[in-house]
Amino acid sequence: MAILQIEKISKQFGGVAALKDVSLDVEEHRITALIGPNGAGKTTLFNIVAGTFPPTAGAVRLAGQLLNGMQAHERVQLGIGRTFQNALLFDNMTVLENVMVGCHPRSHTGIVACGLRLPAMRREEEFIYLEAMKYLNLVGLGLHTDELASNLPFGQQRLVAIARSLAAEPRLLLLDEPAAGLNALEKMDLIDLVRRIQEMGVTVLLVEHDMTLVMQLAEWIAVLDAGRKIAEGTPAEIRRNRQVIAAYLGEEEA
Amino acid sequence: MNIGRFWHRAPNVFGLILFAIFLAITPLWVQSNYLLSTAIFIGIAAILTLGLALLMGYAGQISLGHAAFYAMGAYTSAILTVKFAYSPWLAMALGVLITGTLAYLIGKVIFRLSGHYLALATLALGVIVFLALGEFRGLTGGPSGLPGVPQLTIGGFSFDNDVKYYYLVWAVFWLLLAFSLNVVNSRIGRALRAIHASEIAAESVGVDASRFKLRVLVLSAVYASLAGSLYVHYMRFVSPQPFDFNASVRLVVMAAVGGLASVWGAPFGAAAVILLTVLLRDTLPFFIKNASGEHTVIVYGVILVLIMIFMPEGLTSGLLKRRRWPSFRSKK
C-alpha cells in the first residue's frame, strides 16, 4: 500500500517551472530514495509534501487523506516528519530541549496548567523527557543532552534533527540529504540508523546525492531531472537506466 | 525525577526565594513614603514589563500600544466600581476577561500575517483607546478623569496605606513572575523559543507558531489589565494621561533595558527606568531651564541607544556577563 501519493505535482516559481507533473507513490515500510542532479526539484518536492509551500497544481495524499491546503504543523500531527539539509536546529536550546520540542504534537498541557505546574503538567514533562532521551539514545547522542545544539559538529546536529523528527512519532519521515558532509564511518552509522528507523515501522523517503549510500540503502529509487520524474525502480533497474545515466553524465560527472 | 534536571530548575527556585525575602524586608528599611510609593509604581510597571518581555523575548513580537491594555484594566475597574458599584475584585476579573478577549481578537487577525504587523496594530489600538478615553465622557469622565475609586479590601482588611499596598502589588508581581517562569520552563516555553530560533523548523515539528504567539499576546494583555486595576485602586482616581503613546514607548524601553533573554529582567528594567525618571525630574531643571517631560524622552532615547550598543541583551544579562567591549570593537 502506498502511504504517500504524489499526484501530478507542478510548481512554478514566477516563470520558472521547478516541478512538472511529478507523480510518485511511496510504499509503506519501504526505504525510498529521491535522486537527481542539482536543481532537479527534489527539495522543492519535499517542501510541497511537508507543506512549506503549496504546489501550483496537483495533489498530495497521506494514507489516502488529501493534504492540500493543510499547513506544515497540521501535517506533522497527521504523521509527516522531516529534516532539513542544514539541520535547522533551535540554536538557542540544548540538544535535549531540541528533541523535547519534537514531542510537541504528542503533548497537550495548556498555558495555565504549565504556569501553575499542575500534576498533569509534571507528569507530561516527565513523559516528554523520557521520550526525548529515548530518541537521543537511538541516534547515539544520549551523552550530549546538555550541550547547546549549535556547539555540536555538523554531522551530530543532523542526528539531533533526526531524533527531533522521530520524537513526533511520524509515519513517514522525509530526510533531506542526511549524508552530506559525513565521513565514511558516519555514513555507515547513518545506514544502520535509517534501517533501525525502518524497523520501528516508519516509512523513510530520502533525498541523497551519495550514490553508494543510496544504492546500499534504498529499496526503491525515483529520479528527478529538471523538474520531471525520468525514472523509478529498484536500485538495480536504476543503475541500468540509460536516461538516468545520461542525466548524471551530462550534469556533473562528465 | 532526575537530579540534573532539579538543579536545572533550582536557580529559579532559589532566585524566587531570595527575591521574596528582599521584597519582604524592603519596607523595613525604606522609611520614606515617597520612596515606598515609588516602589509601588515600580511594582505596577514591573507587572506590565513582565508581560511585554514575554511577548518581545519569547514571541518575538512588539506591542507599541501596551498602554491600551493597561488602560482597559484600569478603566474597567474604575467604571465598574465607581458607576456601577461592583466589587473591586469582580471588576478586576472582568477587566482581565475583557482585555484578554480584545487581545485575542486582535491577535487572531494579526498572526495570520507573518512579520511585524502586531506593532502597527497595537500602535493603532493605543491611539484609538487613548482618544476614546477622552471622548466617552459619560462613562470615562473625559480628560478630567474619574475620581472616587474605592480601596481594595479583603473581608475586613483594607489596603489603606502604602506599606500594605506595596506588599499587595509585589505579591501579585511575584506570583506572576513564578507563573511566567513555569510557563517558560515548559513545553509552551520551549515551543516559543523554538519559534524564535526558526519558525520553519518549529512548524516542521508540529508547533503552530501563530497560535502560540496569540497565547503570549493574551497573557501579556492580562498582565497589563491586572496592572491597570492595581494602579487605579492605588491612585483612587483615573484619567487618560498615564495611558498615552509615551507610556507605551516607556514600557518597551523598560522591557529592552531589563533584557529579553529572561523574564527576570522585568523588575530591573522597570526599576531602572522609573528611578531614572525620578532622578531626571529632580535634576534636569538644574541643567536645562524649563525642562519638561519632552526632555526626559530625549534622555530615554539616548539610553536606549547606548544599551542596544553596549548591552544588546539588556541590563541584567549585560551586567552579569560583564562584557567589556561591544562586539564591533573586540573584532579589531
Coordinates of C-alpha atoms in Angstrom, one line a residue:
Chain A
M1 CA 0.0 0.0 0.0
A2 CA 1.2 3.5 -0.8
I3 CA 1.4 5.6 2.3
L4 CA 2.3 8.8 0.3
Q5 CA 0.7 9.5 -3.0
I6 CA 2.2 12.4 -5.0
E7 CA -0.2 13.1 -7.9
K8 CA 0.8 15.3 -10.9
I9 CA 2.5 17.9 -8.8
S10 CA 3.7 21.0 -10.7
K11 CA 5.4 24.0 -9.1
Q12 CA 6.1 27.4 -10.7
F13 CA 8.4 30.0 -9.1
G14 CA 7.5 33.1 -11.1
G15 CA 8.2 32.0 -14.6
V16 CA 10.4 29.1 -13.7
A17 CA 8.9 25.6 -13.6
A18 CA 10.6 23.8 -10.7
L19 CA 8.4 20.7 -11.0
K20 CA 6.4 19.5 -13.9
D21 CA 3.7 16.8 -13.5
V22 CA 5.6 14.7 -11.0
S23 CA 3.7 11.6 -9.7
L24 CA 5.2 9.2 -7.2
D25 CA 3.8 6.5 -4.8
V26 CA 5.8 5.8 -1.7
E27 CA 5.2 2.3 -0.4
E28 CA 4.7 1.9 3.3
H29 CA 7.7 0.5 5.2
R30 CA 9.9 0.7 2.2
I31 CA 13.0 3.0 2.1
T32 CA 12.6 5.2 -1.0
A33 CA 15.2 7.5 -2.3
L34 CA 14.7 10.5 -4.5
I35 CA 17.8 11.3 -6.5
G36 CA 18.7 13.7 -9.3
P37 CA 21.2 16.3 -10.3
N38 CA 21.4 19.7 -8.5
G39 CA 18.3 21.8 -9.2
A40 CA 16.2 18.8 -10.3
G41 CA 13.5 19.8 -7.8
K42 CA 14.0 17.3 -5.0
T43 CA 13.9 19.7 -2.1
T44 CA 11.0 21.5 -3.7
L45 CA 9.1 18.3 -3.8
F46 CA 9.9 17.7 -0.1
N47 CA 8.7 21.2 0.8
I48 CA 5.4 20.6 -1.0
V49 CA 4.9 17.3 0.7
A50 CA 5.7 18.8 4.1
G51 CA 3.5 21.8 3.5
T52 CA 6.1 24.5 3.5
F53 CA 4.5 26.0 0.4
P54 CA 1.6 24.8 -1.8
P55 CA 2.0 23.3 -5.3
T56 CA 0.8 25.2 -8.4
A57 CA -1.1 22.1 -9.4
G58 CA -1.5 18.5 -8.2
A59 CA -2.4 16.7 -5.0
V60 CA -0.6 15.0 -2.1
R61 CA -2.2 12.3 -0.1
L62 CA -1.1 10.6 3.1
A63 CA -2.7 7.2 3.6
G64 CA -5.5 8.3 1.2
Q65 CA -6.1 11.6 3.0
L66 CA -5.8 14.7 0.9
L67 CA -3.2 17.1 2.4
N68 CA -3.7 20.1 0.0
G69 CA -4.4 23.3 2.0
M70 CA -3.0 21.9 5.2
Q71 CA -0.3 23.8 7.0
A72 CA 3.1 22.3 7.8
H73 CA 2.3 21.9 11.5
E74 CA -1.0 20.1 10.7
R75 CA 0.8 17.6 8.5
V76 CA 3.1 16.8 11.4
Q77 CA 0.0 15.9 13.5
L78 CA -1.0 13.5 10.7
G79 CA 2.4 11.8 10.7
I80 CA 4.8 13.5 8.4
G81 CA 8.2 14.3 9.9
R82 CA 11.1 15.9 8.1
T83 CA 14.7 17.1 8.4
F84 CA 16.4 19.8 6.5
Q85 CA 19.7 19.9 4.5
N86 CA 21.2 22.4 7.0
A87 CA 19.7 20.7 10.1
L88 CA 17.9 23.9 11.2
L89 CA 18.2 23.1 14.9
F90 CA 17.0 25.5 17.5
D91 CA 20.4 27.1 18.2
N92 CA 19.4 28.8 21.4
M93 CA 18.4 25.5 23.0
T94 CA 20.2 22.4 24.3
V95 CA 20.3 19.1 22.4
L96 CA 17.8 17.6 24.8
E97 CA 15.4 20.6 24.6
N98 CA 15.5 20.4 20.8
V99 CA 14.3 16.8 20.9
M100 CA 11.8 17.7 23.6
V101 CA 10.2 20.2 21.2
G102 CA 9.9 17.3 18.8
C103 CA 7.4 15.7 21.3
H104 CA 5.2 18.7 20.9
P105 CA 2.5 17.1 18.8
R106 CA 2.2 14.3 21.4
S107 CA 1.7 16.6 24.4
H108 CA -1.2 18.8 25.3
T109 CA -0.8 20.8 28.6
G110 CA -2.1 24.3 28.3
I111 CA -0.6 27.6 29.4
V112 CA -2.5 27.7 32.7
A113 CA -1.5 24.2 33.7
C114 CA 2.1 24.9 32.7
G115 CA 2.2 28.2 34.7
L116 CA 0.8 26.5 37.8
R117 CA 2.9 23.3 37.4
L118 CA -0.2 21.2 37.9
P119 CA 0.4 17.5 38.5
A120 CA -0.8 16.7 35.0
M121 CA 1.9 19.0 33.6
R122 CA 4.6 17.5 35.7
R123 CA 3.6 14.0 34.6
E124 CA 3.7 15.1 30.9
E125 CA 7.1 16.8 31.4
E126 CA 8.4 13.5 32.7
F127 CA 6.9 11.7 29.7
I128 CA 8.4 14.3 27.3
Y129 CA 11.8 13.9 28.9
L130 CA 11.8 10.2 28.7
E131 CA 10.7 10.1 25.1
A132 CA 13.3 12.7 24.1
M133 CA 16.0 10.6 25.9
K134 CA 14.8 7.5 24.1
Y135 CA 15.3 9.1 20.7
L136 CA 18.6 10.7 21.6
N137 CA 19.9 7.3 22.6
L138 CA 18.6 5.9 19.4
V139 CA 20.7 8.3 17.4
G140 CA 23.6 7.8 19.8
L141 CA 23.7 11.2 21.4
G142 CA 22.5 10.2 24.8
L143 CA 25.6 11.7 26.4
H144 CA 25.3 15.1 24.8
T145 CA 22.0 16.2 26.2
D146 CA 23.0 19.4 27.9
E147 CA 25.2 20.8 25.1
L148 CA 24.0 23.7 23.2
A149 CA 22.8 22.4 19.8
S150 CA 24.9 24.9 17.8
N151 CA 28.1 23.7 19.5
L152 CA 27.9 20.2 18.1
P153 CA 29.7 19.2 14.9
F154 CA 27.5 19.3 11.9
G155 CA 27.2 15.6 11.5
Q156 CA 25.8 15.3 15.0
Q157 CA 23.5 18.3 14.5
R158 CA 21.9 16.3 11.7
L159 CA 21.4 13.3 14.1
V160 CA 19.7 15.6 16.6
A161 CA 17.4 16.8 13.8
I162 CA 16.5 13.2 13.0
A163 CA 15.8 12.5 16.7
R164 CA 13.7 15.6 16.9
S165 CA 11.6 14.5 14.0
L166 CA 11.3 11.0 15.3
A167 CA 10.1 12.3 18.7
A168 CA 6.8 13.2 17.0
E169 CA 6.4 9.5 16.0
P170 CA 5.9 10.1 12.3
R171 CA 4.5 7.5 9.9
L172 CA 6.6 9.0 7.1
L173 CA 10.0 10.6 7.6
L174 CA 11.5 12.8 4.9
L175 CA 15.3 13.1 5.2
D176 CA 16.9 15.8 3.1
E177 CA 20.5 14.9 2.3
P178 CA 21.2 13.2 5.6
A179 CA 24.7 12.0 4.5
A180 CA 26.1 15.3 3.2
G181 CA 29.3 16.2 5.0
L182 CA 29.6 12.9 6.8
N183 CA 32.8 10.8 6.7
A184 CA 32.8 7.1 5.7
L185 CA 32.3 5.8 9.2
E186 CA 29.5 8.2 9.9
K187 CA 27.8 7.1 6.7
M188 CA 27.9 3.5 7.8
D189 CA 26.3 4.6 11.1
L190 CA 23.7 6.5 9.2
I191 CA 22.7 3.5 7.1
D192 CA 22.4 1.5 10.2
L193 CA 20.2 4.2 11.8
V194 CA 17.9 4.5 8.8
R195 CA 17.4 0.7 8.8
R196 CA 16.5 0.8 12.5
I197 CA 14.1 3.6 11.9
Q198 CA 12.5 1.4 9.2
E199 CA 12.2 -1.4 11.7
M200 CA 10.3 0.9 14.0
G201 CA 7.6 1.0 11.4
V202 CA 8.5 4.4 9.9
T203 CA 8.5 4.8 6.1
V204 CA 11.6 6.7 5.0
L205 CA 11.8 8.9 1.9
L206 CA 15.2 10.5 1.4
V207 CA 16.9 12.9 -0.9
E208 CA 20.6 12.0 -1.3
H209 CA 23.5 12.7 -3.6
D210 CA 25.8 9.9 -2.4
M211 CA 25.1 7.1 -4.9
T212 CA 26.9 4.4 -3.0
L213 CA 24.8 5.1 0.1
V214 CA 21.6 5.3 -1.9
M215 CA 22.3 2.0 -3.7
Q216 CA 23.1 0.3 -0.4
L217 CA 20.1 1.7 1.5
A218 CA 17.2 2.3 -0.8
E219 CA 14.8 -0.3 -1.9
W220 CA 13.1 1.9 -4.4
I221 CA 14.5 4.9 -6.3
A222 CA 12.8 7.7 -8.1
V223 CA 14.9 10.0 -10.3
L224 CA 14.1 13.7 -11.0
D225 CA 15.8 15.7 -13.7
A226 CA 14.9 19.3 -14.5
G227 CA 11.6 19.1 -12.6
R228 CA 10.4 15.8 -14.2
K229 CA 10.5 12.3 -13.0
I230 CA 12.5 10.4 -15.6
A231 CA 12.6 7.0 -14.0
E232 CA 11.7 4.9 -10.9
G233 CA 12.5 1.4 -9.9
T234 CA 14.8 -0.9 -7.8
P235 CA 18.4 0.2 -7.4
A236 CA 19.4 -2.5 -10.0
E237 CA 17.0 -1.1 -12.5
I238 CA 18.0 2.5 -12.0
R239 CA 21.7 1.6 -12.4
R240 CA 21.0 0.3 -15.9
N241 CA 18.6 3.0 -16.9
R242 CA 20.0 4.9 -20.0
Q243 CA 18.1 8.1 -19.2
V244 CA 19.4 8.3 -15.7
I245 CA 23.0 7.7 -16.8
A246 CA 22.6 10.4 -19.4
A247 CA 21.2 12.9 -16.8
Y248 CA 24.1 12.3 -14.5
L249 CA 26.9 12.2 -17.0
G250 CA 25.6 15.3 -18.7
E251 CA 25.3 17.1 -15.4
E252 CA 28.3 16.6 -13.2
E253 CA 30.5 13.6 -13.9
A254 CA 31.3 14.4 -17.5
Chain B
M1 CA 12.9 12.5 39.0
N2 CA 16.3 13.2 37.5
I3 CA 18.7 15.2 39.8
G4 CA 20.3 17.0 36.9
R5 CA 17.0 18.5 36.0
F6 CA 16.2 19.5 39.5
W7 CA 19.4 21.6 39.6
H8 CA 18.5 23.0 36.2
R9 CA 15.3 24.4 37.8
A10 CA 17.0 25.2 41.1
P11 CA 18.4 28.7 40.2
N12 CA 14.9 29.9 39.6
V13 CA 13.6 28.4 42.9
F14 CA 16.4 30.0 44.8
G15 CA 16.1 33.2 42.9
L16 CA 12.4 33.4 43.7
I17 CA 13.0 32.8 47.4
L18 CA 15.8 35.4 47.6
F19 CA 13.7 37.9 45.7
A20 CA 10.7 37.3 48.1
I21 CA 12.9 37.9 51.1
F22 CA 14.3 41.1 49.5
L23 CA 10.8 42.3 48.7
A24 CA 9.6 41.4 52.2
I25 CA 12.3 43.3 54.1
T26 CA 12.5 46.4 51.8
P27 CA 9.7 48.4 53.6
L28 CA 11.6 47.8 56.9
W29 CA 14.5 49.9 55.8
V30 CA 12.7 52.2 53.3
Q31 CA 11.2 54.7 55.7
S32 CA 10.4 57.5 53.2
N33 CA 6.8 57.4 52.0
Y34 CA 8.0 58.9 48.7
L35 CA 10.3 56.0 48.1
L36 CA 7.7 53.5 49.1
S37 CA 5.2 55.0 46.7
T38 CA 7.9 54.9 44.0
A39 CA 8.4 51.2 44.8
I40 CA 4.6 50.6 44.3
F41 CA 4.8 52.3 40.9
I42 CA 7.9 50.2 40.0
G43 CA 5.9 47.1 41.0
I44 CA 3.0 48.0 38.8
A45 CA 5.4 48.8 35.9
A46 CA 7.2 45.5 36.5
I47 CA 3.9 43.6 36.0
L48 CA 3.5 45.4 32.7
T49 CA 7.1 44.9 31.7
L50 CA 6.9 41.2 32.6
G51 CA 4.1 40.6 30.0
L52 CA 5.8 42.7 27.4
A53 CA 9.1 40.9 27.9
L54 CA 7.4 37.6 27.4
L55 CA 5.8 39.0 24.2
M56 CA 9.0 40.5 22.9
G57 CA 11.5 38.0 24.1
Y58 CA 9.5 34.8 23.6
A59 CA 7.1 35.5 20.8
G60 CA 9.4 37.9 19.0
Q61 CA 6.6 40.5 18.7
I62 CA 6.5 44.1 19.8
S63 CA 3.4 45.8 21.2
L64 CA 3.6 49.6 20.7
G65 CA 0.2 50.1 22.3
H66 CA 0.6 48.2 25.5
A67 CA -0.7 51.2 27.4
A68 CA -4.1 50.4 25.8
F69 CA -4.3 47.0 27.6
Y70 CA -3.2 48.8 30.8
A71 CA -5.9 51.4 30.3
M72 CA -8.6 48.7 29.6
G73 CA -7.9 47.1 33.0
A74 CA -7.7 50.5 34.8
Y75 CA -10.9 51.9 33.3
T76 CA -12.9 48.6 33.6
S77 CA -12.1 48.7 37.3
A78 CA -12.7 52.4 37.7
I79 CA -16.0 52.5 35.8
L80 CA -17.5 49.3 37.2
T81 CA -16.7 50.3 40.8
V82 CA -17.5 54.0 40.6
K83 CA -20.5 54.0 38.3
F84 CA -22.0 50.6 38.9
A85 CA -20.8 49.8 42.5
Y86 CA -19.2 46.4 41.5
S87 CA -16.9 44.7 44.0
P88 CA -13.3 45.8 43.0
W89 CA -12.2 42.1 42.8
L90 CA -15.1 41.2 40.4
A91 CA -14.3 44.4 38.3
M92 CA -10.7 43.4 38.2
A93 CA -11.6 39.9 36.9
L94 CA -14.0 41.4 34.3
G95 CA -11.2 43.7 33.2
V96 CA -8.9 40.7 32.7
L97 CA -11.7 39.0 30.7
I98 CA -12.4 42.0 28.5
T99 CA -8.8 42.9 27.9
G100 CA -7.8 39.3 27.2
T101 CA -10.7 38.9 24.7
L102 CA -9.7 42.1 22.9
A103 CA -6.1 40.9 22.7
Y104 CA -7.3 37.5 21.4
L105 CA -9.4 39.1 18.7
I106 CA -6.5 41.4 17.6
G107 CA -4.0 38.5 17.6
K108 CA -6.4 36.2 15.8
V109 CA -6.4 38.6 12.8
I110 CA -2.8 39.8 13.0
F111 CA -1.0 36.5 13.4
R112 CA -2.4 35.2 10.2
L113 CA 0.1 37.5 8.6
S114 CA 3.8 36.9 9.1
G115 CA 6.0 39.8 10.0
H116 CA 5.7 42.7 12.5
Y117 CA 2.2 43.7 11.9
L118 CA 1.4 43.4 15.6
A119 CA 3.5 46.6 16.2
L120 CA 1.3 48.5 13.7
A121 CA -2.0 47.1 15.0
T122 CA -1.2 47.8 18.6
L123 CA 0.1 51.3 17.7
A124 CA -3.3 52.0 16.2
L125 CA -5.1 50.4 19.2
G126 CA -3.1 52.6 21.6
V127 CA -4.2 55.7 19.8
I128 CA -7.8 54.7 19.5
V129 CA -8.1 53.7 23.1
F130 CA -6.4 56.9 24.3
L131 CA -8.8 59.1 22.2
A132 CA -11.8 57.1 23.3
L133 CA -11.0 57.6 26.9
G134 CA -11.1 61.3 26.4
E135 CA -14.2 61.3 24.3
F136 CA -16.7 59.0 26.0
R137 CA -17.2 61.5 28.8
G138 CA -20.4 59.9 30.2
L139 CA -18.5 56.7 31.0
T140 CA -14.9 57.7 31.5
G141 CA -15.2 61.2 32.8
G142 CA -13.3 62.5 29.7
P143 CA -9.9 64.2 30.1
S144 CA -10.6 65.3 33.7
G145 CA -11.0 61.7 34.7
L146 CA -13.0 59.7 37.1
P147 CA -12.4 60.2 40.9
G148 CA -13.7 58.2 43.8
V149 CA -12.3 54.7 43.0
P150 CA -12.7 52.6 46.2
Q151 CA -9.9 51.0 48.2
L152 CA -9.2 47.3 47.8
T153 CA -10.4 45.3 50.8
I154 CA -10.4 41.6 51.7
G155 CA -13.0 40.8 54.4
G156 CA -12.4 43.4 57.0
F157 CA -8.8 44.1 55.9
S158 CA -8.3 47.2 53.8
F159 CA -5.2 48.0 51.7
D160 CA -5.3 51.6 53.0
N161 CA -1.7 52.6 53.3
D162 CA 1.4 52.4 51.2
V163 CA 3.1 49.6 53.2
K164 CA 0.0 47.3 52.7
Y165 CA -0.3 48.3 49.1
Y166 CA 3.4 47.7 48.5
Y167 CA 3.0 44.1 49.7
L168 CA -0.1 43.6 47.6
V169 CA 1.5 44.9 44.4
W170 CA 4.7 43.0 44.8
A171 CA 2.9 39.8 45.9
V172 CA 1.0 39.9 42.7
F173 CA 4.2 40.6 40.7
W174 CA 6.0 37.7 42.5
L175 CA 3.2 35.3 41.7
L176 CA 3.1 36.3 38.1
L177 CA 6.9 36.0 37.9
A178 CA 6.7 32.5 39.2
F179 CA 3.8 31.7 36.8
S180 CA 5.9 33.1 33.9
L181 CA 9.0 31.2 34.9
N182 CA 6.9 28.0 35.0
V183 CA 5.5 28.7 31.5
V184 CA 8.9 29.5 30.1
N185 CA 10.3 26.2 31.5
S186 CA 7.5 24.1 30.0
R187 CA 6.5 22.7 26.6
I188 CA 5.0 26.1 25.9
G189 CA 8.2 28.0 26.7
R190 CA 10.2 25.5 24.6
A191 CA 7.8 25.9 21.7
L192 CA 8.1 29.7 21.9
R193 CA 11.9 29.6 22.0
A194 CA 11.8 27.2 19.0
I195 CA 9.6 29.7 17.1
H196 CA 12.0 32.4 17.9
A197 CA 15.0 30.4 16.7
S198 CA 13.4 29.2 13.4
E199 CA 9.7 29.4 12.6
I200 CA 10.1 26.9 9.7
A201 CA 11.8 24.4 11.9
A202 CA 9.2 24.9 14.7
E203 CA 6.4 24.3 12.2
S204 CA 8.2 21.2 10.9
V205 CA 7.9 19.6 14.4
G206 CA 4.2 20.5 14.7
V207 CA 4.3 23.8 16.5
D208 CA 1.5 26.1 15.4
A209 CA 3.5 29.3 15.6
S210 CA 0.6 31.7 15.2
R211 CA -1.4 30.0 17.9
F212 CA 1.5 30.3 20.4
K213 CA 2.1 34.0 19.6
L214 CA -1.6 34.6 20.2
R215 CA -1.4 32.9 23.6
V216 CA 1.5 35.1 24.7
L217 CA -0.2 38.2 23.5
V218 CA -3.3 37.3 25.5
L219 CA -1.1 36.5 28.6
S220 CA 0.7 39.9 28.3
A221 CA -2.6 41.7 27.9
V222 CA -4.0 40.0 31.0
Y223 CA -0.9 41.1 33.0
A224 CA -1.4 44.7 31.7
S225 CA -5.0 44.6 32.7
L226 CA -4.2 43.5 36.3
A227 CA -1.5 46.2 36.5
G228 CA -4.2 48.8 35.4
S229 CA -6.6 47.6 38.1
L230 CA -3.9 47.8 40.8
Y231 CA -3.0 51.3 39.6
V232 CA -6.5 52.8 39.9
H233 CA -7.2 51.3 43.3
Y234 CA -3.9 52.8 44.5
M235 CA -4.5 56.2 42.9
R236 CA -8.2 56.1 43.7
F237 CA -8.6 58.1 40.5
V238 CA -8.1 57.6 36.8
S239 CA -7.6 59.9 33.8
P240 CA -6.3 59.2 30.2
Q241 CA -2.9 60.8 30.7
P242 CA -0.9 57.8 32.0
F243 CA -2.0 55.7 29.0
D244 CA -0.7 57.8 26.2
F245 CA 1.7 56.8 23.5
N246 CA 4.7 57.8 25.6
A247 CA 3.6 55.3 28.2
S248 CA 3.7 52.5 25.6
V249 CA 7.1 53.6 24.5
R250 CA 8.3 53.7 28.1
L251 CA 7.2 50.1 28.6
V252 CA 9.1 48.9 25.5
V253 CA 12.2 50.7 26.9
M254 CA 11.7 49.0 30.3
A255 CA 11.5 45.6 28.7
A256 CA 14.5 46.3 26.5
V257 CA 16.6 47.7 29.4
G258 CA 15.7 44.8 31.6
G259 CA 16.6 42.3 28.8
L260 CA 14.5 40.0 26.8
A261 CA 16.6 36.8 27.4
S262 CA 15.0 36.2 30.7
V263 CA 11.7 37.3 32.5
W264 CA 13.9 38.2 35.4
G265 CA 14.8 41.4 33.6
A266 CA 11.4 42.9 34.1
P267 CA 11.7 44.2 37.6
F268 CA 15.2 45.6 36.9
G269 CA 14.1 47.3 33.7
A270 CA 11.1 48.8 35.4
A271 CA 13.1 50.0 38.4
A272 CA 15.9 51.4 36.2
V273 CA 13.6 53.5 34.0
I274 CA 11.4 54.7 36.9
L275 CA 14.3 55.7 39.1
L276 CA 15.9 57.4 36.2
T277 CA 12.7 59.4 35.5
V278 CA 12.5 60.5 39.2
L279 CA 16.2 61.4 39.0
L280 CA 15.8 63.4 35.8
R281 CA 12.7 65.2 37.1
D282 CA 14.7 66.3 40.2
T283 CA 18.0 67.1 38.5
L284 CA 17.3 68.2 34.9
P285 CA 15.9 71.6 35.8
F286 CA 19.3 72.5 37.1
F287 CA 20.9 71.9 33.7
I288 CA 18.1 73.0 31.3
K289 CA 15.8 75.8 32.2
N290 CA 12.1 74.9 31.9
A291 CA 13.0 71.3 31.3
S292 CA 9.8 69.3 30.6
G293 CA 8.7 65.7 30.0
E294 CA 9.9 66.0 26.5
H295 CA 13.5 66.5 27.6
T296 CA 13.3 63.2 29.6
V297 CA 12.1 61.5 26.4
I298 CA 15.4 62.5 24.7
V299 CA 17.4 61.0 27.6
Y300 CA 15.4 57.8 27.3
G301 CA 16.3 57.7 23.6
V302 CA 20.0 58.1 24.3
I303 CA 19.9 55.5 27.0
L304 CA 18.1 53.0 24.8
V305 CA 20.7 53.5 22.0
L306 CA 23.6 53.0 24.5
I307 CA 22.0 49.9 25.8
M308 CA 21.4 48.4 22.4
I309 CA 25.1 49.1 21.5
F310 CA 26.8 48.0 24.7
M311 CA 24.3 45.5 26.2
P312 CA 22.1 44.2 23.5
E313 CA 20.8 41.5 25.8
G314 CA 19.6 44.1 28.3
L315 CA 20.9 45.4 31.6
T316 CA 20.6 42.2 33.6
S317 CA 22.5 39.8 31.4
G318 CA 24.7 42.6 30.2
L319 CA 25.9 43.3 33.8
L320 CA 26.0 39.6 34.7
K321 CA 28.3 38.8 31.8
R322 CA 30.4 42.0 32.3
R323 CA 31.1 42.3 28.6
R324 CA 33.9 44.9 28.4
W325 CA 33.5 45.9 24.8
P326 CA 30.8 45.8 22.3
S327 CA 31.4 43.2 19.6
F328 CA 32.4 45.7 16.9
R329 CA 35.4 46.7 19.0
S330 CA 36.6 43.3 20.0
K331 CA 36.7 42.2 16.4
K332 CA 39.6 44.6 15.7

